[in-house]
Every structure is written in C-alpha cells, then in structure tokens.
CSV table of C-alpha atoms in Angstrom, one decimal:
chain,number,residue,atom,x,y,z
A,67,MET,CA,-8.0,8.1,-7.2
A,68,LEU,CA,-6.2,9.9,-4.4
A,69,ASP,CA,-6.4,13.6,-4.2
A,70,PHE,CA,-3.3,14.8,-2.4
A,71,GLU,CA,-2.5,18.5,-3.0
A,72,LEU,CA,0.9,18.5,-1.5
A,73,PHE,CA,3.8,15.9,-1.5
A,74,ILE,CA,6.5,16.3,1.2
A,75,GLY,CA,9.8,14.4,1.0
A,76,ILE,CA,11.8,14.3,4.2
A,77,ASP,CA,15.3,13.0,4.4
A,78,TYR,CA,15.9,12.3,8.1
A,79,SER,CA,18.8,12.4,10.5
A,80,GLY,CA,19.2,11.0,14.0
A,81,ALA,CA,22.3,13.1,14.8
A,82,GLU,CA,22.6,15.3,17.9
A,83,THR,CA,19.4,16.4,19.6
A,84,SER,CA,15.8,17.1,18.6
A,85,THR,CA,16.5,20.9,18.6
A,86,SER,CA,19.8,20.8,16.8
A,87,PRO,CA,19.8,22.2,13.2
A,88,LEU,CA,21.2,19.5,11.0
A,89,LYS,CA,22.4,19.6,7.3
A,90,GLY,CA,21.2,16.0,7.1
A,91,LEU,CA,17.6,17.1,7.6
A,92,GLN,CA,16.2,18.2,4.3
A,93,VAL,CA,12.6,18.8,3.2
A,94,ALA,CA,11.2,19.1,-0.3
A,95,ALA,CA,7.6,19.7,-1.4
A,96,ALA,CA,5.7,19.5,-4.7
A,97,ARG,CA,2.2,20.4,-5.6
A,98,THR,CA,-0.1,18.9,-8.3
A,99,ASP,CA,0.7,21.5,-10.9
A,100,GLY,CA,3.6,19.4,-12.3
A,101,ALA,CA,6.3,21.9,-11.2
A,102,PRO,CA,9.4,20.3,-9.7
A,103,PRO,CA,9.7,20.1,-6.0
A,104,VAL,CA,11.2,23.0,-4.1
A,105,LEU,CA,13.4,22.7,-1.0
A,106,TRP,CA,11.8,24.1,2.1
A,107,THR,CA,14.1,26.1,4.3
A,108,GLY,CA,14.0,25.9,8.1
A,109,PRO,CA,11.9,28.5,10.0
A,110,ARG,CA,14.9,30.2,11.7
A,111,GLN,CA,17.5,32.6,10.3
A,112,SER,CA,21.1,33.3,11.3
A,113,ASN,CA,22.3,36.7,12.3
A,114,ASN,CA,23.2,37.4,8.6
A,115,GLY,CA,19.7,36.5,7.5
A,116,ARG,CA,20.5,33.1,6.0
A,117,PRO,CA,18.2,30.2,6.8
A,118,VAL,CA,19.3,27.8,9.5
A,119,ASN,CA,18.9,24.0,8.9
A,120,TRP,CA,15.9,22.2,10.2
A,121,SER,CA,15.7,20.5,13.5
A,122,ARG,CA,13.6,17.4,14.1
A,123,ARG,CA,11.3,19.3,16.4
A,124,GLU,CA,10.8,22.0,13.7
A,125,ILE,CA,9.9,19.4,11.1
A,126,ALA,CA,7.3,17.8,13.3
A,127,GLU,CA,5.9,21.3,14.1
A,128,ARG,CA,5.7,22.2,10.4
A,129,LEU,CA,3.8,18.9,9.6
A,130,LEU,CA,1.4,19.6,12.5
A,131,GLU,CA,0.9,23.1,11.1
A,132,GLU,CA,-0.1,21.7,7.7
A,133,VAL,CA,-2.5,19.3,9.3
A,134,ARG,CA,-4.2,22.1,11.2
A,135,ARG,CA,-4.5,24.1,8.0
A,136,GLY,CA,-6.4,21.2,6.5
A,137,THR,CA,-3.7,20.5,3.9
A,138,ARG,CA,-4.3,17.2,2.1
A,139,PHE,CA,-0.7,16.1,2.1
A,140,LEU,CA,1.3,12.9,1.7
A,141,ALA,CA,4.7,13.1,3.6
A,142,GLY,CA,7.3,10.4,3.0
A,143,ILE,CA,9.8,10.2,5.8
A,144,ASP,CA,13.1,8.4,5.6
A,145,HIS,CA,13.1,6.4,8.8
A,146,GLY,CA,11.5,3.2,10.1
A,147,PHE,CA,8.0,3.6,11.5
A,148,SER,CA,8.1,0.3,13.5
A,149,PHE,CA,10.2,-2.7,14.5
A,150,PRO,CA,10.3,-6.3,13.5
A,151,LEU,CA,7.6,-8.7,14.8
A,152,SER,CA,10.2,-10.4,16.9
A,153,TYR,CA,10.5,-7.2,19.0
A,154,PHE,CA,6.8,-7.1,19.6
A,155,ALA,CA,6.9,-10.7,20.8
A,156,ARG,CA,10.0,-10.2,22.9
A,157,TYR,CA,8.4,-7.3,24.9
A,158,GLY,CA,4.8,-8.4,24.9
A,159,LEU,CA,3.5,-5.7,22.6
A,160,SER,CA,0.3,-6.4,20.7
A,161,THR,CA,-0.5,-3.1,18.8
A,162,TRP,CA,1.4,-0.4,17.1
A,163,PRO,CA,0.1,2.4,19.3
A,164,ASP,CA,1.2,0.4,22.3
A,165,PHE,CA,4.6,0.0,20.7
A,166,LEU,CA,5.0,3.7,20.1
A,167,ALA,CA,4.0,4.6,23.7
A,168,ASP,CA,6.4,1.9,25.1
A,169,PHE,CA,9.2,3.1,22.8
A,170,VAL,CA,8.9,6.8,23.9
A,171,HIS,CA,9.1,5.7,27.5
A,172,HIS,CA,12.3,3.8,27.0
A,173,TRP,CA,13.8,6.0,24.3
A,174,PRO,CA,12.8,9.7,25.1
A,175,THR,CA,14.9,11.1,22.2
A,176,HIS,CA,12.3,13.9,21.6
A,177,ARG,CA,13.5,15.6,24.8
A,178,ASP,CA,15.8,18.6,24.6
A,179,TYR,CA,19.5,17.7,25.0
A,180,VAL,CA,18.9,13.9,24.5
A,181,TYR,CA,21.1,12.2,21.9
A,182,VAL,CA,20.2,8.7,20.7
A,183,ASP,CA,23.7,7.6,22.0
A,184,PHE,CA,22.9,9.0,25.5
A,185,VAL,CA,20.2,6.4,25.7
A,186,ARG,CA,22.3,3.7,24.2
A,187,ASP,CA,25.2,4.2,26.5
A,188,GLY,CA,23.1,4.5,29.7
A,189,ASN,CA,23.7,8.2,30.5
A,190,LEU,CA,20.0,8.7,31.1
A,191,TYR,CA,19.6,5.6,33.2
A,192,ARG,CA,22.3,6.7,35.6
A,193,ARG,CA,20.0,9.6,36.6
A,194,GLY,CA,17.2,7.1,37.3
A,195,GLU,CA,15.0,8.3,34.5
A,196,SER,CA,14.4,5.0,32.7
A,197,PRO,CA,14.7,1.2,33.1
A,198,PRO,CA,18.2,-0.4,32.6
A,199,PRO,CA,19.9,0.0,29.3
A,200,GLY,CA,19.2,-2.7,26.8
A,201,SER,CA,15.7,-3.4,28.0
A,202,ARG,CA,14.2,-2.3,24.7
A,203,THR,CA,16.5,-3.2,21.8
A,204,GLY,CA,17.2,-5.8,19.1
A,205,ASP,CA,20.0,-7.4,17.0
A,206,SER,CA,21.4,-5.9,13.9
A,207,ASP,CA,20.4,-8.9,11.8
A,208,GLU,CA,16.7,-8.6,12.7
A,209,LEU,CA,14.8,-7.4,9.6
A,210,ARG,CA,11.2,-6.5,9.0
A,211,LEU,CA,9.3,-8.1,6.1
A,212,THR,CA,9.4,-4.9,4.1
A,213,GLU,CA,13.2,-4.7,4.4
A,214,ARG,CA,13.5,-8.4,3.3
A,215,TRP,CA,11.6,-7.3,0.1
A,216,THR,CA,14.4,-4.9,-0.8
A,217,SER,CA,18.0,-5.6,-1.8
A,218,SER,CA,19.7,-3.1,0.5
A,219,ALA,CA,17.5,-1.9,3.3
A,220,LYS,CA,19.2,-2.2,6.7
A,221,SER,CA,17.9,-3.3,10.1
A,222,VAL,CA,16.5,-0.6,12.4
A,223,PHE,CA,18.9,-2.0,15.0
A,224,LEU,CA,22.1,-1.6,12.9
A,225,PHE,CA,23.8,1.4,14.5
A,226,ASP,CA,27.3,2.8,14.0
A,227,VAL,CA,27.3,2.7,10.2
A,228,GLN,CA,27.3,5.6,7.7
A,229,GLY,CA,23.8,7.0,7.3
A,230,SER,CA,22.4,4.6,10.0
A,231,VAL,CA,18.6,4.2,9.6
A,232,ALA,CA,18.7,2.8,13.2
A,233,LYS,CA,19.7,6.2,14.6
A,234,SER,CA,17.2,8.1,12.4
A,235,THR,CA,14.5,5.6,13.5
A,236,HIS,CA,15.3,5.9,17.2
A,237,ALA,CA,15.3,9.7,16.9
A,238,GLY,CA,12.1,9.9,14.7
A,239,LEU,CA,9.7,7.5,16.3
A,240,PRO,CA,8.8,9.8,19.3
A,241,TRP,CA,7.8,12.5,16.8
A,242,LEU,CA,5.3,10.1,15.2
A,243,HIS,CA,3.9,9.6,18.6
A,244,TRP,CA,3.7,13.3,19.3
A,245,LEU,CA,2.1,14.0,15.9
A,246,ARG,CA,-0.6,11.4,16.5
A,247,GLU,CA,-1.3,12.9,19.9
A,248,GLN,CA,-1.5,16.4,18.6
A,249,ALA,CA,-3.3,15.8,15.3
A,250,GLY,CA,-5.8,13.2,16.4
A,251,ASP,CA,-8.0,11.7,13.6
A,252,ARG,CA,-6.9,14.4,11.1
A,253,LEU,CA,-3.7,12.4,10.5
A,254,HIS,CA,-3.4,8.9,9.0
A,255,VAL,CA,-0.2,7.0,9.5
A,256,TRP,CA,0.0,4.3,6.9
A,257,PRO,CA,-0.5,1.4,7.1
A,258,PHE,CA,-1.0,1.3,10.9
A,259,ASP,CA,-4.2,3.4,10.8
A,260,GLY,CA,-5.4,1.2,7.9
A,261,TRP,CA,-4.2,0.2,4.4
A,262,ALA,CA,-6.9,2.3,2.6
A,263,ILE,CA,-6.3,6.0,2.6
A,264,PRO,CA,-9.4,7.9,3.8
A,265,PRO,CA,-10.6,11.1,2.1
A,266,GLY,CA,-9.7,14.4,3.6
A,267,LYS,CA,-6.8,13.3,5.8
A,268,ALA,CA,-3.1,14.1,5.8
A,269,VAL,CA,-0.9,11.0,5.5
A,270,LEU,CA,2.5,10.0,6.8
A,271,ALA,CA,4.3,7.0,5.1
A,272,GLU,CA,7.7,5.5,5.5
A,273,VAL,CA,10.0,5.8,2.4
A,274,TYR,CA,13.4,4.5,1.3
A,275,PRO,CA,14.8,7.1,-1.1
A,276,SER,CA,17.3,4.6,-2.5
A,277,LEU,CA,14.4,3.2,-4.5
A,278,PHE,CA,14.1,6.3,-6.6
A,279,ARG,CA,16.9,8.8,-6.0
A,280,HIS,CA,18.7,8.0,-9.3
A,281,ARG,CA,15.6,8.6,-11.4
A,282,TYR,CA,16.2,12.4,-11.3
A,283,ASP,CA,19.2,14.5,-12.2
A,284,ARG,CA,20.9,15.8,-9.1
A,285,GLU,CA,21.4,19.4,-10.5
A,286,GLY,CA,23.7,20.6,-7.7
A,287,ARG,CA,21.7,19.3,-4.8
A,288,THR,CA,23.5,17.6,-1.8
A,289,ALA,CA,22.9,13.9,-1.3
A,290,ASP,CA,20.4,14.7,1.5
A,291,GLN,CA,18.6,17.3,-0.6
A,292,GLN,CA,18.4,14.9,-3.5
A,293,ASP,CA,16.8,12.2,-1.3
A,294,ALA,CA,14.1,14.7,-0.2
A,295,TYR,CA,13.6,16.0,-3.7
A,296,ALA,CA,13.3,12.6,-5.3
A,297,THR,CA,10.8,11.4,-2.7
A,298,ALA,CA,8.5,14.4,-3.2
A,299,ARG,CA,8.9,14.2,-7.0
A,300,TRP,CA,8.2,10.4,-7.1
A,301,MET,CA,5.0,10.8,-5.1
A,302,GLN,CA,3.9,13.7,-7.3
A,303,GLU,CA,4.5,11.8,-10.5
A,304,MET,CA,2.9,8.6,-9.3
A,305,GLN,CA,-0.3,10.5,-8.4
A,306,ALA,CA,-0.3,12.3,-11.8
A,307,ARG,CA,0.1,8.9,-13.6
A,308,GLY,CA,-2.8,7.4,-11.5
A,309,ALA,CA,-0.3,4.8,-10.1
A,310,LEU,CA,-0.1,6.0,-6.5
A,311,PRO,CA,-3.1,4.0,-5.2
A,312,GLY,CA,-1.5,0.7,-6.2
A,313,TYR,CA,1.5,1.4,-3.9
A,314,PHE,CA,-0.8,1.6,-0.9
A,315,GLU,CA,-1.9,-1.9,-1.7
A,316,PRO,CA,1.3,-4.0,-2.0
A,317,PRO,CA,0.8,-7.6,-3.1
A,318,LEU,CA,0.8,-9.3,0.3
A,319,THR,CA,-0.9,-12.4,1.4
A,320,LEU,CA,-3.3,-12.2,4.4
A,321,ALA,CA,-0.5,-13.5,6.7
A,322,GLU,CA,2.0,-11.0,5.3
A,323,ARG,CA,-0.4,-8.2,5.7
A,324,SER,CA,-1.0,-9.1,9.3
A,325,VAL,CA,2.7,-8.9,9.9
A,326,ALA,CA,3.1,-5.6,8.1
A,327,ALA,CA,0.2,-4.1,10.0
A,328,LEU,CA,2.5,-4.2,13.0
A,329,GLU,CA,5.9,-3.9,11.4
A,330,GLY,CA,4.9,-1.2,8.8
A,331,TRP,CA,5.7,-1.1,5.1
A,332,ILE,CA,7.9,1.1,2.9
A,333,LEU,CA,5.9,3.0,0.3
A,334,GLY,CA,7.1,1.9,-3.1
A,335,VAL,CA,8.2,-1.6,-2.1
A,336,GLY,CA,6.0,-4.2,-3.8
C-alpha cells in the first residue's frame, strides 16, 4: 500500500513567462481524511488583499517547499514529462536526465521574460544565446506510446491549438529539471526514477485530467480549477480504495516498458 499524505493536482499553462500570474494555473490539494480537495491560492496578494494567480515559478517553489518539509505527497501535473522515442533517436539522447538537460539548454523557458513563443520564433537566437531555431523540435503527428493508449491526448509538438499541451510541456519541463536539482533524492519523478514508488519520497507524475474531470460535479469551479480539483480527488480516492498502486504498474510488455522509461507515462492510463 502507498502512504501518501497529500495529493496535489496541478492544471498547467504555458502562457506568458515563468513569473506571470496566470488564471490557467490552478492547484488543488487533498489529504487522506476524505475531505474534498481545496484550491490553493497563490502566495502573493494584490493591493486590495485578494490573492494573485500562481506563476509557474511559484508552483515549483511551493512543491520544493513541501519536499523540504518532508511531506509525503503525490503531485499530478498536467503537461508532458518527456518526448517521443523518435526525438531521443533524432538528437542522440539515451537517458531521460540527459534529455532534460539538453531541453533546458535549447528551450530556457524557465528564465524571466522568456515566452515559449520567443524560443519558437527565434527571438532568443538572434541574441546568440542558443543554437539555431528548430534544432530541437518535432512534428505534430509524433505521439508517445502513452498518448496512443488514449483516445484524445495530443502530441507534445502540436502548438497553436486551444489548451495546447505542447506549450504547457515546453514551459514546464525546465521546472522538472530545477526541482530534481534542488530536491535531490528526496523527490521521485515517475516512471523515470523507477516504476516502483519508494517509501518516504515525494512523487511527481504526469496526468491527463480529461480522464477523470467529469467524474465530479463542477460546483462553480472554472474549467482549470475543475481539472486541478478532479486530479487531486481522483488520486485521493484511488489511494483510499487501495487501487492507486495498480496505476503505477500499467500492463506493459517489457518492450513497451523500455519505451515508456524514456517517453514517460500518464498516470491513470492502462
């Protein structure tokens, strides 16, 4: 049995910059007492005392804070944690940590004032900060195995559509790299750090809220709030039912598991 004490659902957004407060960034958290998840507000307040929306940097910092507190949490984040195997082959990458480091070099979207689209259109490159545009990308029809196992998940390279997971992924990956560097072995990123969940560690996993957003009444929440809420509540309920361990062991062949160890897997797909 897993013994998480906190379940964090994060609906992500790749809009604007890493320090921009975004309504599309929503965080919900649930504990093991069975109470419904609550929406966490961002750490800043406006001049009139109202909470300001989260930024991507603030979410990463809050997760690191929970790691350092020793909180045994499972955080489900709504963006891709890796790219298709074809990308690894195309650019000579053999491990997921190598992929992350290489990605951050070519897509430094964690920097202040850097938009995903700045990198896409070559604005950064004109200042000589990175290799030529297009040196690390893919086609919109390239899918990971886990995406092929769903009916509607989109490619991590499909930009310029409503709610683009591509933009969220290209904005979020550098923060996975940062969290791993800051948290060290106190953080387990599934499944890249191993399919089995070790005791005593905080865990990050990729989620796809479309799998479970309609299980729960919306009750006045925005679409982004609902996705964060549903993610936290689903994880909470699955642990309470004793079903959560099974989702960390999807029914993959050895060959499929080898692919997913590089491409990643969406928690709940199986």
